[in-house]
Coordinates of C-alpha atoms and ligand atoms in Angstrom, one line a residue:
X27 CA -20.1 -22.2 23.7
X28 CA -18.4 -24.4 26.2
X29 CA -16.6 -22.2 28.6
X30 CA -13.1 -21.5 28.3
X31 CA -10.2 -19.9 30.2
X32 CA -7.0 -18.6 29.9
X33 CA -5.4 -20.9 32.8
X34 CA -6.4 -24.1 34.5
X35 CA -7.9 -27.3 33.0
X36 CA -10.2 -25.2 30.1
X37 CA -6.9 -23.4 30.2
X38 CA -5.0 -22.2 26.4
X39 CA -3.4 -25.6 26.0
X40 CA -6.7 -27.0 26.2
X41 CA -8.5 -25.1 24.0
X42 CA -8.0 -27.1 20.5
X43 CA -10.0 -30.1 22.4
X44 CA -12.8 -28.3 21.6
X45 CA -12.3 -25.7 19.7
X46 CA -9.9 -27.6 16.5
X47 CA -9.0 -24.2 14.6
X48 CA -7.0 -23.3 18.4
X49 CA -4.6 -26.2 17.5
X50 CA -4.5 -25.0 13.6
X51 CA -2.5 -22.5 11.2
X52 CA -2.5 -18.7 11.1
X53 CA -2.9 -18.5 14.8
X54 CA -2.5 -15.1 16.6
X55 CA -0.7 -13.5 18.9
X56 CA 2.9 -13.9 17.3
X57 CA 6.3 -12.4 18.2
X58 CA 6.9 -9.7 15.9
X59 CA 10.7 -9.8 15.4
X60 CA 12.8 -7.7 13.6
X61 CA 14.7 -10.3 11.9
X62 CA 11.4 -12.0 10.8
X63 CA 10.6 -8.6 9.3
X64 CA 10.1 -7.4 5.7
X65 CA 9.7 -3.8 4.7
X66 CA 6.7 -3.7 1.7
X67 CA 6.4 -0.1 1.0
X68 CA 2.8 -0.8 -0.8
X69 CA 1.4 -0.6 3.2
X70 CA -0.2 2.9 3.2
X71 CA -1.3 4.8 6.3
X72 CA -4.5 3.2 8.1
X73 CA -7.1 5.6 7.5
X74 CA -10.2 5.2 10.0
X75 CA -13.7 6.9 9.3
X76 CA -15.9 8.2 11.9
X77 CA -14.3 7.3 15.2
X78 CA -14.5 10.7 17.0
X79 CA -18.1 9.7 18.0
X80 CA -20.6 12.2 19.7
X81 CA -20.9 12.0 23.6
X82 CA -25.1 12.1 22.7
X83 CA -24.4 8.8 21.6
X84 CA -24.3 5.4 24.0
X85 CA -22.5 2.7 23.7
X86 CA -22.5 -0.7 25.6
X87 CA -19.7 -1.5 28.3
X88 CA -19.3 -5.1 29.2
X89 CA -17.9 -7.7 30.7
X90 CA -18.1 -11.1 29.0
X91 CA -15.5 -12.9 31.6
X92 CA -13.0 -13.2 29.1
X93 CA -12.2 -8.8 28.9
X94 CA -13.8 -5.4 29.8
X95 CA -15.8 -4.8 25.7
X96 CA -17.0 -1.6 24.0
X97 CA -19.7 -2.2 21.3
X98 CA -18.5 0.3 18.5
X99 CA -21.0 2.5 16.1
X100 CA -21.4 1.0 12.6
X101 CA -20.7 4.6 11.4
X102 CA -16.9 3.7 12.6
X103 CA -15.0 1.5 9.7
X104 CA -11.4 1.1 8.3
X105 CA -11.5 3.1 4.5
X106 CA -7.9 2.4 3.7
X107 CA -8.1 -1.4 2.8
X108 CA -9.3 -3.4 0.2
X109 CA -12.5 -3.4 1.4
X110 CA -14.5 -1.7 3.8
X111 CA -14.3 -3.1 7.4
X112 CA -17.0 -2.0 9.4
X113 CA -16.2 -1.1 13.9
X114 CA -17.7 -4.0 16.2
X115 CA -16.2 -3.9 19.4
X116 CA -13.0 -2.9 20.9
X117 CA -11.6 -4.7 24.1
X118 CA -8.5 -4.7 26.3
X119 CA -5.6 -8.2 27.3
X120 CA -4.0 -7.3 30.3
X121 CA -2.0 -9.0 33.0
X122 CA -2.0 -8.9 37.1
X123 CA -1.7 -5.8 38.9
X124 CA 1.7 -7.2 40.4
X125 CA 2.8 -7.8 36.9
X126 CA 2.0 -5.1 34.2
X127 CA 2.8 -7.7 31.3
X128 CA -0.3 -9.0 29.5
X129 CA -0.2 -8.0 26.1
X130 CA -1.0 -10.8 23.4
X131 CA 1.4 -9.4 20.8
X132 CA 5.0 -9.0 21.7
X133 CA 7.9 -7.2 19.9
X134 CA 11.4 -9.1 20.2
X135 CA 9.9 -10.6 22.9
X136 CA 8.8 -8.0 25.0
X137 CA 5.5 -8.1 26.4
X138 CA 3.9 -4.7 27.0
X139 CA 1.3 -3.8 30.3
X140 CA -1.6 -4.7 27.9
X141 CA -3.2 -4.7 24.3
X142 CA -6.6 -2.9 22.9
X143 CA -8.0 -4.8 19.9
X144 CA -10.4 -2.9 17.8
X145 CA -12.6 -5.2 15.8
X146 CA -13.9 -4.6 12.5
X147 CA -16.0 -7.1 10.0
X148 CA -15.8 -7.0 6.1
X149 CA -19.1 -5.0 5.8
X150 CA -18.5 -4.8 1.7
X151 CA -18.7 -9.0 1.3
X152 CA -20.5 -9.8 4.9
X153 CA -24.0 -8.1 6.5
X154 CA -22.2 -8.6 10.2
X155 CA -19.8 -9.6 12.1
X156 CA -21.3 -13.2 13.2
X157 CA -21.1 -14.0 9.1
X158 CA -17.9 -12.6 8.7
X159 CA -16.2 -14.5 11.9
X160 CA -15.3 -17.9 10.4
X161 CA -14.6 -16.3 6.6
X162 CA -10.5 -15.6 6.3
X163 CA -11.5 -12.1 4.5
X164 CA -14.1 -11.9 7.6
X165 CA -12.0 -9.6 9.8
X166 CA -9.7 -6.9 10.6
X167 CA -8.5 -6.4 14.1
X168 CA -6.2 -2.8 14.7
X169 CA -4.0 -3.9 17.7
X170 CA -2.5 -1.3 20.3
X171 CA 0.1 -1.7 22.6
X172 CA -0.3 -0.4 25.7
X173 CA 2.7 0.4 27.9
X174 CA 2.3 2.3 31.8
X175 CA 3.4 5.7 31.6
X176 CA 1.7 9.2 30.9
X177 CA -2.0 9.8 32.2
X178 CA -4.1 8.7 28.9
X179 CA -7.6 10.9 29.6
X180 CA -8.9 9.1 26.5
X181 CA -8.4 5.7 28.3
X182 CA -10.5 7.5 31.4
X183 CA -14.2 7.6 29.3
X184 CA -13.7 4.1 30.1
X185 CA -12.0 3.2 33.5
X186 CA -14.5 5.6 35.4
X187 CA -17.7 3.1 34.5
X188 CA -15.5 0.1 34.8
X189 CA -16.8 -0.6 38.4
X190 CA -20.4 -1.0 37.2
X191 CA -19.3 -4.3 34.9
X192 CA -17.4 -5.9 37.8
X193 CA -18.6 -9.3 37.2
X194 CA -19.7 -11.5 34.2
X195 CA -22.3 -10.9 31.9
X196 CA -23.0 -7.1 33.5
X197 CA -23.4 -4.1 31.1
X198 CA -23.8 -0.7 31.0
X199 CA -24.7 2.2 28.6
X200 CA -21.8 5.0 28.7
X201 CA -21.3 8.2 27.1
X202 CA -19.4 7.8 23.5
X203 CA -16.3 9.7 22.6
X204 CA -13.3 10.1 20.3
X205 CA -12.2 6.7 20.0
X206 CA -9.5 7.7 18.0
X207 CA -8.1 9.1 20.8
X208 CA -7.5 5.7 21.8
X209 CA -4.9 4.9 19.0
X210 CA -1.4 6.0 18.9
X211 CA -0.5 9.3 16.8
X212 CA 1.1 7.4 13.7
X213 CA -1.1 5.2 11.9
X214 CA 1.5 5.0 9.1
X215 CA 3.7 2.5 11.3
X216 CA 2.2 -0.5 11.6
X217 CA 2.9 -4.5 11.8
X218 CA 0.5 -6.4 9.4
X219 CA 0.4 -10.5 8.8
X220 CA -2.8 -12.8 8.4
X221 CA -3.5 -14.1 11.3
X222 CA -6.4 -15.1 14.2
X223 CA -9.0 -14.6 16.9
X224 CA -6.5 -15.1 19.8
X225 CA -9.5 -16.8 21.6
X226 CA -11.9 -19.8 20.9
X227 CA -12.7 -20.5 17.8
X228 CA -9.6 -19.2 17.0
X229 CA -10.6 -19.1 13.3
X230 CA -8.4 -18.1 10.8
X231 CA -10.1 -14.8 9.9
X232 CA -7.9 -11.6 10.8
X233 CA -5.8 -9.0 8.7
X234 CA -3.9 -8.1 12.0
X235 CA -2.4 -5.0 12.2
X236 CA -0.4 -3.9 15.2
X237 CA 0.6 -0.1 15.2
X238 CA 4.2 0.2 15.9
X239 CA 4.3 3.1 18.9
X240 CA 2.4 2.3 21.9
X241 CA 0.0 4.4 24.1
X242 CA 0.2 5.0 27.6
X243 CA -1.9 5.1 31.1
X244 CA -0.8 5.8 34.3
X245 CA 0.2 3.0 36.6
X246 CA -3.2 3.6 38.8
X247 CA -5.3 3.5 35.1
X248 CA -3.4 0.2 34.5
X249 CA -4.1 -1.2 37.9
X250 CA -8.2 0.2 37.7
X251 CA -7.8 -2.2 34.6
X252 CA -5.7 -5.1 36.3
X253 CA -7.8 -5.2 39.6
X254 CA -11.1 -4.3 39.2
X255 CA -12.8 -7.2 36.9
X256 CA -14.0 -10.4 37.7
X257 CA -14.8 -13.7 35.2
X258 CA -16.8 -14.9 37.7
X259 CA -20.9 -13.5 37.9
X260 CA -22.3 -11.8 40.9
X261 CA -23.9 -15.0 42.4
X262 CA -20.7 -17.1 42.6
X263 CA -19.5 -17.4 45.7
X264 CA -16.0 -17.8 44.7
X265 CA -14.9 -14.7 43.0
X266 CA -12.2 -15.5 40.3
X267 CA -10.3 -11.8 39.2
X268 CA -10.3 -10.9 35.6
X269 CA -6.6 -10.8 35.1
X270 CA -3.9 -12.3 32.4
X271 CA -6.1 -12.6 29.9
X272 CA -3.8 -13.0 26.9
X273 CA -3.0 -15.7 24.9
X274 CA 0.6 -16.7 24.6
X275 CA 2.6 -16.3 20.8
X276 CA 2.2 -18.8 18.2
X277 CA 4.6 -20.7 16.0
X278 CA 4.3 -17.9 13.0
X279 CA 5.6 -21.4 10.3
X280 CA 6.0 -19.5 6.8
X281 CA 3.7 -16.7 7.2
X282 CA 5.1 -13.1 5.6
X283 CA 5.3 -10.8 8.8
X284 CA 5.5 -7.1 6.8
X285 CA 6.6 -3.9 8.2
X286 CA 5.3 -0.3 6.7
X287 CA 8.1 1.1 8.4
X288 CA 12.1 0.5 7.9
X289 CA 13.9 -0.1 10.9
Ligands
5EF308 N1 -8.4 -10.9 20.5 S1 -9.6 -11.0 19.4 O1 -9.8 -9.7 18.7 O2 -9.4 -12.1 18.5 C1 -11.1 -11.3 20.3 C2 -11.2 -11.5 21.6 F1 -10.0 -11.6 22.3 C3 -12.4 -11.7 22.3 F2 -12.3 -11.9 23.6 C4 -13.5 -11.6 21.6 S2 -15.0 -11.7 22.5 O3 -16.2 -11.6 21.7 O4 -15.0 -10.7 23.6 C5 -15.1 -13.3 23.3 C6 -14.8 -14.4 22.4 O5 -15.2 -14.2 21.1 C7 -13.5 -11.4 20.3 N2 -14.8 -11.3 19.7 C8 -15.0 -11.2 18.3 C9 -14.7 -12.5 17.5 C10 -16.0 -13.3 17.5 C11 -17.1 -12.2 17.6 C12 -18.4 -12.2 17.3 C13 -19.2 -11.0 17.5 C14 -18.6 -9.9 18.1 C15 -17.2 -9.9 18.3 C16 -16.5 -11.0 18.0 C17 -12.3 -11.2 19.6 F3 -12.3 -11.0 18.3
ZN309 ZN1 -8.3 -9.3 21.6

């Protein structure tokens, strides 16, 4: 579609011009704050199938201007909800490398260094993700919030191929690996509401659920992450850097924000 950006004139106040559902209800990223909070002890652990892939298989590493992308085996889905919700892609929001504060999500306020999004489609109602998009039972997104602290090797599988995709549009096939890896040690704490793509279209189609405990990378991991990307492709002579790529909180209006966890 028309090209959009995170600043600027096709900046994220802009974006409902074209793109209506930007400017509509249900819109992600929120604020998750305690006192917006409600306990439902009906939200069981997240159980994920098949995400400690082989390192026989490849997957594609991209840049699509917009974030650094993983394409995901369809062998990888979400089992514990009330349908099946098949892997797509995972990718990362971020901010600058003199400010580690880009995550979309925040909680009472504070933004963390960044935010991997695993994307999954309804695979039992929609044959793939481009279907399933625009439908609001199309999506399930597992949010991670990433805070700069503790060497995360995990994290590594993808830095060290990171400066092959340094502008838009180039790819490359890299090694799989445990993906699970990639998500914090509790699944059972987690923030759940019905919300959004936080980029154009915007449509109303995710089950977000935002794990409670962060992960970790090292400051130099974050700063592979915050420095090395461009949205700009190879033959533009202006390079533009890849960097505060999140979307800022929406107005949450009457939406149920649960908890799976007491405070
Ligand atoms: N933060 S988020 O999880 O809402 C989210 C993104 F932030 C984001 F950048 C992308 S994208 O595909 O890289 C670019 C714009 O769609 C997607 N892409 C998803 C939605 C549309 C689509 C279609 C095919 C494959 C992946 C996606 C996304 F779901
Ligand atoms: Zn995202």
């Amino acid at each position: 579609g028309a090209k959009w950006t995170y600043d600027g004139p096709q900046g994220q106040d802009h974006w409902s011009q074209h793109y209506p559902y930007c400017g509509g209800a249900l819109q992600s990223p929120i604020d998750l704050k305690s006192d917006l909070l409600r306990f439902d002890p009906t939200l069981r652990p997240i159980e994920v199938q098949n995400y400690n892939l082989s390192p026989n298989e490849q997957l594609t590493l991209g840049n699509n201007g917009h974030s650094v992308q993983l394409s995901l085996s369809p062998t990888m889905s979400i089992s514990s909800l009330r349908n099946r919700y098949t892997a797509a892609q995972l990718h990362f929001h971020w901010g600058s490398p003199s400010r580690p504060a880009g995550s979309e999500h925040t909680v009472n306020s504070k933004q963390y260094a960044a935010e991997l999004h695993v994307v999954h489609y309804n695979s039992d109602k929609y044959p793939n993700i481009s279907t399933a998009v625009d439908k609001s039972d199309g999506l399930a997104v597992l949010g991670v919030l990433v805070e700069v602290g503790m060497f995360n090797p995990a994290f590594d599988h993808i830095l060290k191929f990171i400066n092959r995709i340094m502008y838009r549009d180039q790819k490359v096939k890299v090694p799989a690996f445990n993906i699970r890896a990639l998500l914090p040690t509790r699944l059972d704490e987690y923030y759940r509401y019905d919300g959004s793509l936080t980029t154009p279209p915007c449509y109303p189609s995710v089950l977000w659920t935002v794990f409670r405990n962060p992960i970790t990378v090292s400051r130099q991991q974050f700063l592979t992450l915050a420095a090395t990307l461009y949205s700009s492709n190879a033959q533009d002579s202006a390079s533009m850097s890849l960097s505060n790529n999140y979307r800022k909180t929406q107005p949450v209006d009457n939406r149920l924000v649960l908890a799976s966890f007491k405070e």
